[in-house]
Amino acid sequence: MPRLGTNRYGKAEVRLLRVTRGGADGDALRDWNVSSSLSGELEAVHLSGDNGNVLPTDSQKNTAYAFAQRLGGVEPEAFALALAEHFVSSQPAITRARLAVEEYGWSRGAAGHAFVRDGGEVRTTTVVHDASEGTHVVSGIRDLVLLNTTNSEFWGFAKDEYTTLAETKDRILATQVTAQWRFRGTDVDWAAARTGAREALLTAFADTYSYSLQQTLFAMGARILDAVDAICEVRLVLPNKHHFLVDLTPFDLPNDDEVYLAADRPYGLIEGTVLADDADEAPLAWT
């Protein structure tokens, strides 16, 4: 006899722009993509179509807009925490809420009311609030593109009958970072933590003389843990954005490590987790 397994439902990608008017430097923006997902006593709706325990996803959308007005231009972690706790406390059938917020950056233009959209980097936040298992916050960034023109080698690797890759003592190292960091609790200066983690990541990438992208990954995660005490775990996904030296000899031209083919695929994909010595296991944070 079939039985219902793990399930959840919610409203995905609610686009929301919150303008805070009249600050010392002019207006301020929070540009968010908000997704909510609820779990709990939802067997009836799946098995018989009884909607009695289902808060409509349209209501979840409206709640996001209302809380944006009530809370003001807060950090995305504070916003997600407030929504997650609200859904669990206000709906008797809901025992777990997951809120994910993507924040798109804007820089000020020539006037206090003028803004320029930043590049591809996106700030991310996920809050999981469970009635019995507590609250977890995971923040991070994605689509942050980094490149070192030198200080990277790759040699001494395993070889088999299909290996054609040449060893190198100098190469371009480039990646498009997805980084997530788990906080120890919820009493955190979110803005300062984000700034510290991002700066640590950038510094580690620039400062590490790399013999492999895996080595760079660990250095980035370790530097974040050292820089921000509130963070206990870092997970990184680093695609290796390959750059191949172009052969210009057919055109009687030299190429002294100057002209490269920037390949978009296929690419190596390096993933890893760096944990503080005292970090506990918290799988709920990553669900």
PDB file of C-alpha atoms in Angstrom:
ATOM      1  CA  MET A   1       0.000   0.000   0.000  1.00  0.00           C
ATOM      2  CA  PRO A   2       1.551   3.351  -0.988  1.00  0.00           C
ATOM      3  CA  ARG A   3       2.206   5.862   1.768  1.00  0.00           C
ATOM      4  CA  LEU A   4       3.034   9.547   1.782  1.00  0.00           C
ATOM      5  CA  GLY A   5       6.662  10.520   2.283  1.00  0.00           C
ATOM      6  CA  THR A   6       8.410  13.812   2.950  1.00  0.00           C
ATOM      7  CA  ASN A   7       6.577  16.772   1.480  1.00  0.00           C
ATOM      8  CA  ARG A   8       6.317  20.536   1.601  1.00  0.00           C
ATOM      9  CA  TYR A   9       4.666  23.318  -0.350  1.00  0.00           C
ATOM     10  CA  GLY A  10       5.015  27.076  -0.704  1.00  0.00           C
ATOM     11  CA  LYS A  11       5.308  30.146  -2.873  1.00  0.00           C
ATOM     12  CA  ALA A  12       8.434  30.383  -4.984  1.00  0.00           C
ATOM     13  CA  GLU A  13      10.258  33.475  -6.210  1.00  0.00           C
ATOM     14  CA  VAL A  14       8.168  36.338  -4.884  1.00  0.00           C
ATOM     15  CA  ARG A  15       9.847  39.414  -6.360  1.00  0.00           C
ATOM     16  CA  LEU A  16       9.959  42.246  -3.872  1.00  0.00           C
ATOM     17  CA  LEU A  17      11.592  45.681  -3.925  1.00  0.00           C
ATOM     18  CA  ARG A  18      11.607  47.551  -0.603  1.00  0.00           C
ATOM     19  CA  VAL A  19      12.491  51.261  -0.808  1.00  0.00           C
ATOM     20  CA  THR A  20      13.467  53.019   2.425  1.00  0.00           C
ATOM     21  CA  ARG A  21      12.942  56.698   1.829  1.00  0.00           C
ATOM     22  CA  GLY A  22      14.880  59.725   2.957  1.00  0.00           C
ATOM     23  CA  GLY A  23      18.054  58.395   4.547  1.00  0.00           C
ATOM     24  CA  ALA A  24      21.118  60.522   5.146  1.00  0.00           C
ATOM     25  CA  ASP A  25      22.542  59.406   1.804  1.00  0.00           C
ATOM     26  CA  GLY A  26      19.201  59.262   0.025  1.00  0.00           C
ATOM     27  CA  ASP A  27      16.870  56.329  -0.581  1.00  0.00           C
ATOM     28  CA  ALA A  28      17.941  52.724   0.099  1.00  0.00           C
ATOM     29  CA  LEU A  29      16.934  49.520  -1.701  1.00  0.00           C
ATOM     30  CA  ARG A  30      16.368  45.893  -0.767  1.00  0.00           C
ATOM     31  CA  ASP A  31      15.797  43.875  -3.945  1.00  0.00           C
ATOM     32  CA  TRP A  32      14.709  40.338  -3.040  1.00  0.00           C
ATOM     33  CA  ASN A  33      13.495  37.092  -4.510  1.00  0.00           C
ATOM     34  CA  VAL A  34      11.651  35.341  -1.662  1.00  0.00           C
ATOM     35  CA  SER A  35      10.607  31.676  -1.542  1.00  0.00           C
ATOM     36  CA  SER A  36       8.633  30.131   1.320  1.00  0.00           C
ATOM     37  CA  SER A  37       8.010  26.433   1.930  1.00  0.00           C
ATOM     38  CA  LEU A  38       5.883  24.893   4.699  1.00  0.00           C
ATOM     39  CA  SER A  39       5.745  21.390   6.183  1.00  0.00           C
ATOM     40  CA  GLY A  40       3.572  19.764   8.835  1.00  0.00           C
ATOM     41  CA  GLU A  41       0.275  17.944   9.131  1.00  0.00           C
ATOM     42  CA  LEU A  42      -0.503  17.809   5.438  1.00  0.00           C
ATOM     43  CA  GLU A  43      -1.502  14.164   4.972  1.00  0.00           C
ATOM     44  CA  ALA A  44      -5.168  14.982   4.403  1.00  0.00           C
ATOM     45  CA  VAL A  45      -4.627  17.318   1.494  1.00  0.00           C
ATOM     46  CA  HIS A  46      -2.483  14.724  -0.276  1.00  0.00           C
ATOM     47  CA  LEU A  47      -4.667  11.709   0.431  1.00  0.00           C
ATOM     48  CA  SER A  48      -8.186  13.136   0.218  1.00  0.00           C
ATOM     49  CA  GLY A  49      -7.895  16.695  -1.057  1.00  0.00           C
ATOM     50  CA  ASP A  50      -8.910  18.204   2.295  1.00  0.00           C
ATOM     51  CA  ASN A  51      -7.464  21.738   2.293  1.00  0.00           C
ATOM     52  CA  GLY A  52      -8.243  22.510   5.932  1.00  0.00           C
ATOM     53  CA  ASN A  53      -4.577  22.689   6.952  1.00  0.00           C
ATOM     54  CA  VAL A  54      -3.339  24.432   3.806  1.00  0.00           C
ATOM     55  CA  LEU A  55      -2.430  28.108   4.023  1.00  0.00           C
ATOM     56  CA  PRO A  56      -2.691  29.201   0.378  1.00  0.00           C
ATOM     57  CA  THR A  57       0.554  30.019  -1.352  1.00  0.00           C
ATOM     58  CA  ASP A  58      -1.054  33.330  -2.346  1.00  0.00           C
ATOM     59  CA  SER A  59      -1.326  34.135   1.379  1.00  0.00           C
ATOM     60  CA  GLN A  60       2.357  33.350   1.779  1.00  0.00           C
ATOM     61  CA  LYS A  61       3.118  35.837  -1.010  1.00  0.00           C
ATOM     62  CA  ASN A  62       1.006  38.534   0.636  1.00  0.00           C
ATOM     63  CA  THR A  63       2.710  37.885   3.985  1.00  0.00           C
ATOM     64  CA  ALA A  64       6.094  38.561   2.411  1.00  0.00           C
ATOM     65  CA  TYR A  65       4.886  41.930   1.105  1.00  0.00           C
ATOM     66  CA  ALA A  66       3.288  42.844   4.430  1.00  0.00           C
ATOM     67  CA  PHE A  67       6.366  41.941   6.460  1.00  0.00           C
ATOM     68  CA  ALA A  68       8.560  43.945   4.091  1.00  0.00           C
ATOM     69  CA  GLN A  69       6.458  46.986   4.955  1.00  0.00           C
ATOM     70  CA  ARG A  70       6.343  46.298   8.701  1.00  0.00           C
ATOM     71  CA  LEU A  71      10.007  45.410   9.189  1.00  0.00           C
ATOM     72  CA  GLY A  72      11.519  48.038   6.929  1.00  0.00           C
ATOM     73  CA  GLY A  73      14.824  47.669   5.119  1.00  0.00           C
ATOM     74  CA  VAL A  74      16.245  44.966   7.400  1.00  0.00           C
ATOM     75  CA  GLU A  75      18.944  42.441   6.555  1.00  0.00           C
ATOM     76  CA  PRO A  76      17.582  39.420   4.631  1.00  0.00           C
ATOM     77  CA  GLU A  77      18.408  37.078   7.547  1.00  0.00           C
ATOM     78  CA  ALA A  78      16.204  39.111   9.899  1.00  0.00           C
ATOM     79  CA  PHE A  79      13.404  39.163   7.329  1.00  0.00           C
ATOM     80  CA  ALA A  80      13.550  35.401   6.717  1.00  0.00           C
ATOM     81  CA  LEU A  81      13.661  34.647  10.448  1.00  0.00           C
ATOM     82  CA  ALA A  82      10.563  36.751  11.078  1.00  0.00           C
ATOM     83  CA  LEU A  83       8.579  35.089   8.282  1.00  0.00           C
ATOM     84  CA  ALA A  84       9.600  31.559   9.212  1.00  0.00           C
ATOM     85  CA  GLU A  85       8.683  32.037  12.859  1.00  0.00           C
ATOM     86  CA  HIS A  86       5.384  33.666  11.860  1.00  0.00           C
ATOM     87  CA  PHE A  87       4.234  30.784   9.679  1.00  0.00           C
ATOM     88  CA  VAL A  88       4.991  28.165  12.340  1.00  0.00           C
ATOM     89  CA  SER A  89       3.466  30.127  15.213  1.00  0.00           C
ATOM     90  CA  SER A  90       0.337  31.285  13.354  1.00  0.00           C
ATOM     91  CA  GLN A  91      -0.626  27.991  11.640  1.00  0.00           C
ATOM     92  CA  PRO A  92      -1.348  25.100  14.064  1.00  0.00           C
ATOM     93  CA  ALA A  93      -0.813  22.468  11.360  1.00  0.00           C
ATOM     94  CA  ILE A  94       2.566  23.851  10.227  1.00  0.00           C
ATOM     95  CA  THR A  95       5.599  22.622  12.149  1.00  0.00           C
ATOM     96  CA  ARG A  96       8.419  23.704   9.859  1.00  0.00           C
ATOM     97  CA  ALA A  97       8.977  26.690   7.605  1.00  0.00           C
ATOM     98  CA  ARG A  98      11.834  27.200   5.183  1.00  0.00           C
ATOM     99  CA  LEU A  99      12.476  30.700   3.865  1.00  0.00           C
ATOM    100  CA  ALA A 100      15.005  31.436   1.140  1.00  0.00           C
ATOM    101  CA  VAL A 101      15.914  34.974   0.124  1.00  0.00           C
ATOM    102  CA  GLU A 102      18.101  36.005  -2.786  1.00  0.00           C
ATOM    103  CA  GLU A 103      19.263  39.624  -2.654  1.00  0.00           C
ATOM    104  CA  TYR A 104      20.366  41.521  -5.756  1.00  0.00           C
ATOM    105  CA  GLY A 105      22.795  44.370  -5.171  1.00  0.00           C
ATOM    106  CA  TRP A 106      22.464  47.974  -6.293  1.00  0.00           C
ATOM    107  CA  SER A 107      25.030  50.786  -6.110  1.00  0.00           C
ATOM    108  CA  ARG A 108      24.176  54.436  -5.738  1.00  0.00           C
ATOM    109  CA  GLY A 109      24.182  56.563  -8.852  1.00  0.00           C
ATOM    110  CA  ALA A 110      24.819  60.287  -9.192  1.00  0.00           C
ATOM    111  CA  ALA A 111      21.896  61.263  -6.959  1.00  0.00           C
ATOM    112  CA  GLY A 112      20.305  59.914  -3.781  1.00  0.00           C
ATOM    113  CA  HIS A 113      17.406  58.497  -5.776  1.00  0.00           C
ATOM    114  CA  ALA A 114      19.503  56.981  -8.587  1.00  0.00           C
ATOM    115  CA  PHE A 115      20.851  53.420  -8.586  1.00  0.00           C
ATOM    116  CA  VAL A 116      22.906  51.132 -10.834  1.00  0.00           C
ATOM    117  CA  ARG A 117      22.361  47.372 -10.714  1.00  0.00           C
ATOM    118  CA  ASP A 118      25.480  45.506  -9.571  1.00  0.00           C
ATOM    119  CA  GLY A 119      26.986  42.564 -11.455  1.00  0.00           C
ATOM    120  CA  GLY A 120      25.994  38.920 -11.333  1.00  0.00           C
ATOM    121  CA  GLU A 121      26.821  38.261  -7.654  1.00  0.00           C
ATOM    122  CA  VAL A 122      23.771  37.330  -5.543  1.00  0.00           C
ATOM    123  CA  ARG A 123      23.509  37.313  -1.743  1.00  0.00           C
ATOM    124  CA  THR A 124      21.644  34.268  -0.415  1.00  0.00           C
ATOM    125  CA  THR A 125      19.890  33.452   2.849  1.00  0.00           C
ATOM    126  CA  THR A 126      17.987  30.360   3.977  1.00  0.00           C
ATOM    127  CA  VAL A 127      16.195  30.020   7.319  1.00  0.00           C
ATOM    128  CA  VAL A 128      14.687  26.757   8.551  1.00  0.00           C
ATOM    129  CA  HIS A 129      12.459  27.156  11.615  1.00  0.00           C
ATOM    130  CA  ASP A 130      11.138  23.939  13.152  1.00  0.00           C
ATOM    131  CA  ALA A 131       8.739  23.857  16.093  1.00  0.00           C
ATOM    132  CA  SER A 132      10.693  21.101  17.848  1.00  0.00           C
ATOM    133  CA  GLU A 133      14.177  21.176  16.294  1.00  0.00           C
ATOM    134  CA  GLY A 134      14.885  24.893  16.469  1.00  0.00           C
ATOM    135  CA  THR A 135      16.094  27.472  13.993  1.00  0.00           C
ATOM    136  CA  HIS A 136      19.033  27.397  11.586  1.00  0.00           C
ATOM    137  CA  VAL A 137      20.391  30.170   9.369  1.00  0.00           C
ATOM    138  CA  VAL A 138      22.535  29.580   6.281  1.00  0.00           C
ATOM    139  CA  SER A 139      23.723  32.578   4.277  1.00  0.00           C
ATOM    140  CA  GLY A 140      26.130  33.036   1.429  1.00  0.00           C
ATOM    141  CA  ILE A 141      26.753  34.259  -2.084  1.00  0.00           C
ATOM    142  CA  ARG A 142      26.557  32.806  -5.565  1.00  0.00           C
ATOM    143  CA  ASP A 143      27.722  33.768  -9.053  1.00  0.00           C
ATOM    144  CA  LEU A 144      30.798  35.568  -7.714  1.00  0.00           C
ATOM    145  CA  VAL A 145      33.374  35.245 -10.519  1.00  0.00           C
ATOM    146  CA  LEU A 146      37.046  35.318  -9.460  1.00  0.00           C
ATOM    147  CA  LEU A 147      40.260  34.978 -11.473  1.00  0.00           C
ATOM    148  CA  ASN A 148      43.977  34.853 -10.726  1.00  0.00           C
ATOM    149  CA  THR A 149      46.232  35.405 -13.729  1.00  0.00           C
ATOM    150  CA  THR A 150      49.096  33.476 -12.077  1.00  0.00           C
ATOM    151  CA  ASN A 151      50.179  31.791  -8.806  1.00  0.00           C
ATOM    152  CA  SER A 152      48.422  28.558  -9.755  1.00  0.00           C
ATOM    153  CA  GLU A 153      49.920  25.198 -10.743  1.00  0.00           C
ATOM    154  CA  PHE A 154      48.530  21.750 -11.489  1.00  0.00           C
ATOM    155  CA  TRP A 155      50.887  18.799 -11.733  1.00  0.00           C
ATOM    156  CA  GLY A 156      51.674  15.448 -10.112  1.00  0.00           C
ATOM    157  CA  PHE A 157      48.127  14.197 -10.716  1.00  0.00           C
ATOM    158  CA  ALA A 158      47.113  10.586 -11.324  1.00  0.00           C
ATOM    159  CA  LYS A 159      47.321   9.419 -14.926  1.00  0.00           C
ATOM    160  CA  ASP A 160      45.788   6.558 -16.866  1.00  0.00           C
ATOM    161  CA  GLU A 161      45.552   5.488 -20.505  1.00  0.00           C
ATOM    162  CA  TYR A 162      43.029   8.282 -21.200  1.00  0.00           C
ATOM    163  CA  THR A 163      45.030  11.149 -19.723  1.00  0.00           C
ATOM    164  CA  THR A 164      46.039  13.833 -22.205  1.00  0.00           C
ATOM    165  CA  LEU A 165      46.172  16.874 -19.926  1.00  0.00           C
ATOM    166  CA  ALA A 166      49.646  18.364 -19.675  1.00  0.00           C
ATOM    167  CA  GLU A 167      51.102  19.323 -16.316  1.00  0.00           C
ATOM    168  CA  THR A 168      51.563  23.045 -15.724  1.00  0.00           C
ATOM    169  CA  LYS A 169      53.566  25.186 -13.312  1.00  0.00           C
ATOM    170  CA  ASP A 170      51.692  28.374 -14.192  1.00  0.00           C
ATOM    171  CA  ARG A 171      48.084  28.757 -15.198  1.00  0.00           C
ATOM    172  CA  ILE A 172      45.052  31.029 -14.935  1.00  0.00           C
ATOM    173  CA  LEU A 173      42.787  29.990 -12.063  1.00  0.00           C
ATOM    174  CA  ALA A 174      39.187  31.145 -12.390  1.00  0.00           C
ATOM    175  CA  THR A 175      35.930  30.098 -10.768  1.00  0.00           C
ATOM    176  CA  GLN A 176      32.327  31.150 -10.216  1.00  0.00           C
ATOM    177  CA  VAL A 177      31.829  30.846  -6.478  1.00  0.00           C
ATOM    178  CA  THR A 178      28.798  29.487  -4.683  1.00  0.00           C
ATOM    179  CA  ALA A 179      29.515  29.784  -0.953  1.00  0.00           C
ATOM    180  CA  GLN A 180      27.198  29.055   1.959  1.00  0.00           C
ATOM    181  CA  TRP A 181      28.003  29.512   5.624  1.00  0.00           C
ATOM    182  CA  ARG A 182      26.070  28.176   8.602  1.00  0.00           C
ATOM    183  CA  PHE A 183      25.694  30.321  11.699  1.00  0.00           C
ATOM    184  CA  ARG A 184      25.976  29.028  15.255  1.00  0.00           C
ATOM    185  CA  GLY A 185      22.791  30.854  16.280  1.00  0.00           C
ATOM    186  CA  THR A 186      20.513  33.757  15.451  1.00  0.00           C
ATOM    187  CA  ASP A 187      21.978  36.554  17.608  1.00  0.00           C
ATOM    188  CA  VAL A 188      24.256  37.827  14.847  1.00  0.00           C
ATOM    189  CA  ASP A 189      25.181  41.136  13.251  1.00  0.00           C
ATOM    190  CA  TRP A 190      24.147  39.889   9.824  1.00  0.00           C
ATOM    191  CA  ALA A 191      25.608  42.752   7.805  1.00  0.00           C
ATOM    192  CA  ALA A 192      28.989  42.587   9.534  1.00  0.00           C
ATOM    193  CA  ALA A 193      29.102  38.788   9.213  1.00  0.00           C
ATOM    194  CA  ARG A 194      28.383  38.942   5.505  1.00  0.00           C
ATOM    195  CA  THR A 195      31.017  41.612   4.935  1.00  0.00           C
ATOM    196  CA  GLY A 196      33.613  39.717   6.961  1.00  0.00           C
ATOM    197  CA  ALA A 197      32.934  36.393   5.252  1.00  0.00           C
ATOM    198  CA  ARG A 198      33.040  37.888   1.770  1.00  0.00           C
ATOM    199  CA  GLU A 199      36.268  39.773   2.432  1.00  0.00           C
ATOM    200  CA  ALA A 200      37.874  36.650   3.918  1.00  0.00           C
ATOM    201  CA  LEU A 201      36.870  34.604   0.873  1.00  0.00           C
ATOM    202  CA  LEU A 202      38.293  37.170  -1.552  1.00  0.00           C
ATOM    203  CA  THR A 203      41.530  37.512   0.409  1.00  0.00           C
ATOM    204  CA  ALA A 204      42.054  33.758   0.597  1.00  0.00           C
ATOM    205  CA  PHE A 205      41.533  33.356  -3.135  1.00  0.00           C
ATOM    206  CA  ALA A 206      44.013  36.121  -3.919  1.00  0.00           C
ATOM    207  CA  ASP A 207      46.641  35.154  -1.331  1.00  0.00           C
ATOM    208  CA  THR A 208      46.730  31.366  -1.729  1.00  0.00           C
ATOM    209  CA  TYR A 209      49.447  30.048  -4.015  1.00  0.00           C
ATOM    210  CA  SER A 210      47.381  27.245  -5.461  1.00  0.00           C
ATOM    211  CA  TYR A 211      48.473  23.762  -6.459  1.00  0.00           C
ATOM    212  CA  SER A 212      44.837  22.691  -6.901  1.00  0.00           C
ATOM    213  CA  LEU A 213      41.417  24.273  -6.744  1.00  0.00           C
ATOM    214  CA  GLN A 214      40.672  21.925  -3.839  1.00  0.00           C
ATOM    215  CA  GLN A 215      43.492  23.558  -1.869  1.00  0.00           C
ATOM    216  CA  THR A 216      42.056  26.989  -2.647  1.00  0.00           C
ATOM    217  CA  LEU A 217      38.592  25.823  -1.560  1.00  0.00           C
ATOM    218  CA  PHE A 218      39.876  24.758   1.849  1.00  0.00           C
ATOM    219  CA  ALA A 219      41.820  27.997   2.255  1.00  0.00           C
ATOM    220  CA  MET A 220      38.708  30.045   1.492  1.00  0.00           C
ATOM    221  CA  GLY A 221      36.545  28.115   3.947  1.00  0.00           C
ATOM    222  CA  ALA A 222      39.170  28.216   6.692  1.00  0.00           C
ATOM    223  CA  ARG A 223      39.705  31.947   6.265  1.00  0.00           C
ATOM    224  CA  ILE A 224      35.958  32.573   6.653  1.00  0.00           C
ATOM    225  CA  LEU A 225      35.838  30.524   9.855  1.00  0.00           C
ATOM    226  CA  ASP A 226      38.831  32.419  11.240  1.00  0.00           C
ATOM    227  CA  ALA A 227      37.332  35.790  10.348  1.00  0.00           C
ATOM    228  CA  VAL A 228      33.750  35.346  11.613  1.00  0.00           C
ATOM    229  CA  ASP A 229      33.262  33.592  14.952  1.00  0.00           C
ATOM    230  CA  ALA A 230      29.510  33.359  14.393  1.00  0.00           C
ATOM    231  CA  ILE A 231      30.059  30.946  11.473  1.00  0.00           C
ATOM    232  CA  CYS A 232      30.726  27.264  12.156  1.00  0.00           C
ATOM    233  CA  GLU A 233      30.510  25.627   8.713  1.00  0.00           C
ATOM    234  CA  VAL A 234      31.256  26.683   5.150  1.00  0.00           C
ATOM    235  CA  ARG A 235      30.205  24.847   2.005  1.00  0.00           C
ATOM    236  CA  LEU A 236      31.731  25.802  -1.323  1.00  0.00           C
ATOM    237  CA  VAL A 237      30.991  24.881  -4.930  1.00  0.00           C
ATOM    238  CA  LEU A 238      33.760  25.960  -7.310  1.00  0.00           C
ATOM    239  CA  PRO A 239      33.521  25.222 -11.022  1.00  0.00           C
ATOM    240  CA  ASN A 240      36.949  25.400 -12.622  1.00  0.00           C
ATOM    241  CA  LYS A 241      36.596  27.967 -15.396  1.00  0.00           C
ATOM    242  CA  HIS A 242      39.275  26.710 -17.764  1.00  0.00           C
ATOM    243  CA  HIS A 243      41.409  29.083 -19.840  1.00  0.00           C
ATOM    244  CA  PHE A 244      43.454  27.509 -22.604  1.00  0.00           C
ATOM    245  CA  LEU A 245      46.387  29.204 -24.289  1.00  0.00           C
ATOM    246  CA  VAL A 246      45.574  29.844 -27.954  1.00  0.00           C
ATOM    247  CA  ASP A 247      48.041  28.547 -30.550  1.00  0.00           C
ATOM    248  CA  LEU A 248      48.943  31.579 -32.676  1.00  0.00           C
ATOM    249  CA  THR A 249      51.836  29.963 -34.536  1.00  0.00           C
ATOM    250  CA  PRO A 250      49.759  29.526 -37.746  1.00  0.00           C
ATOM    251  CA  PHE A 251      49.711  33.331 -37.932  1.00  0.00           C
ATOM    252  CA  ASP A 252      53.423  33.712 -37.119  1.00  0.00           C
ATOM    253  CA  LEU A 253      52.506  35.426 -33.857  1.00  0.00           C
ATOM    254  CA  PRO A 254      53.947  34.812 -30.393  1.00  0.00           C
ATOM    255  CA  ASN A 255      51.734  34.038 -27.415  1.00  0.00           C
ATOM    256  CA  ASP A 256      53.670  34.509 -24.213  1.00  0.00           C
ATOM    257  CA  ASP A 257      50.789  33.646 -21.848  1.00  0.00           C
ATOM    258  CA  GLU A 258      48.718  36.530 -23.179  1.00  0.00           C
ATOM    259  CA  VAL A 259      45.822  35.242 -25.323  1.00  0.00           C
ATOM    260  CA  TYR A 260      43.501  32.529 -23.994  1.00  0.00           C
ATOM    261  CA  LEU A 261      40.346  30.700 -24.965  1.00  0.00           C
ATOM    262  CA  ALA A 262      37.873  31.196 -22.107  1.00  0.00           C
ATOM    263  CA  ALA A 263      35.983  27.881 -22.213  1.00  0.00           C
ATOM    264  CA  ASP A 264      32.520  27.724 -20.655  1.00  0.00           C
ATOM    265  CA  ARG A 265      32.059  23.912 -20.787  1.00  0.00           C
ATOM    266  CA  PRO A 266      32.839  21.245 -19.915  1.00  0.00           C
ATOM    267  CA  TYR A 267      34.406  22.244 -16.615  1.00  0.00           C
ATOM    268  CA  GLY A 268      35.757  20.640 -13.485  1.00  0.00           C
ATOM    269  CA  LEU A 269      33.431  20.975 -10.505  1.00  0.00           C
ATOM    270  CA  ILE A 270      35.030  21.119  -7.069  1.00  0.00           C
ATOM    271  CA  GLU A 271      32.808  20.908  -3.956  1.00  0.00           C
ATOM    272  CA  GLY A 272      33.709  20.746  -0.295  1.00  0.00           C
ATOM    273  CA  THR A 273      32.835  21.603   3.299  1.00  0.00           C
ATOM    274  CA  VAL A 274      35.064  23.228   5.918  1.00  0.00           C
ATOM    275  CA  LEU A 275      34.013  22.852   9.570  1.00  0.00           C
ATOM    276  CA  ALA A 276      35.078  24.595  12.745  1.00  0.00           C
ATOM    277  CA  ASP A 277      36.620  22.261  15.337  1.00  0.00           C
ATOM    278  CA  ASP A 278      33.548  22.540  17.560  1.00  0.00           C
ATOM    279  CA  ALA A 279      30.898  22.470  14.825  1.00  0.00           C
ATOM    280  CA  ASP A 280      27.960  20.171  15.430  1.00  0.00           C
ATOM    281  CA  GLU A 281      26.063  18.262  12.761  1.00  0.00           C
ATOM    282  CA  ALA A 282      22.998  20.215  11.655  1.00  0.00           C
ATOM    283  CA  PRO A 283      21.463  18.566   8.589  1.00  0.00           C
ATOM    284  CA  LEU A 284      18.197  20.477   9.115  1.00  0.00           C
ATOM    285  CA  ALA A 285      20.038  23.661   8.147  1.00  0.00           C
ATOM    286  CA  TRP A 286      20.675  22.350   4.642  1.00  0.00           C
ATOM    287  CA  THR A 287      17.228  20.927   3.838  1.00  0.00           C
TER     288      THR A 287
END
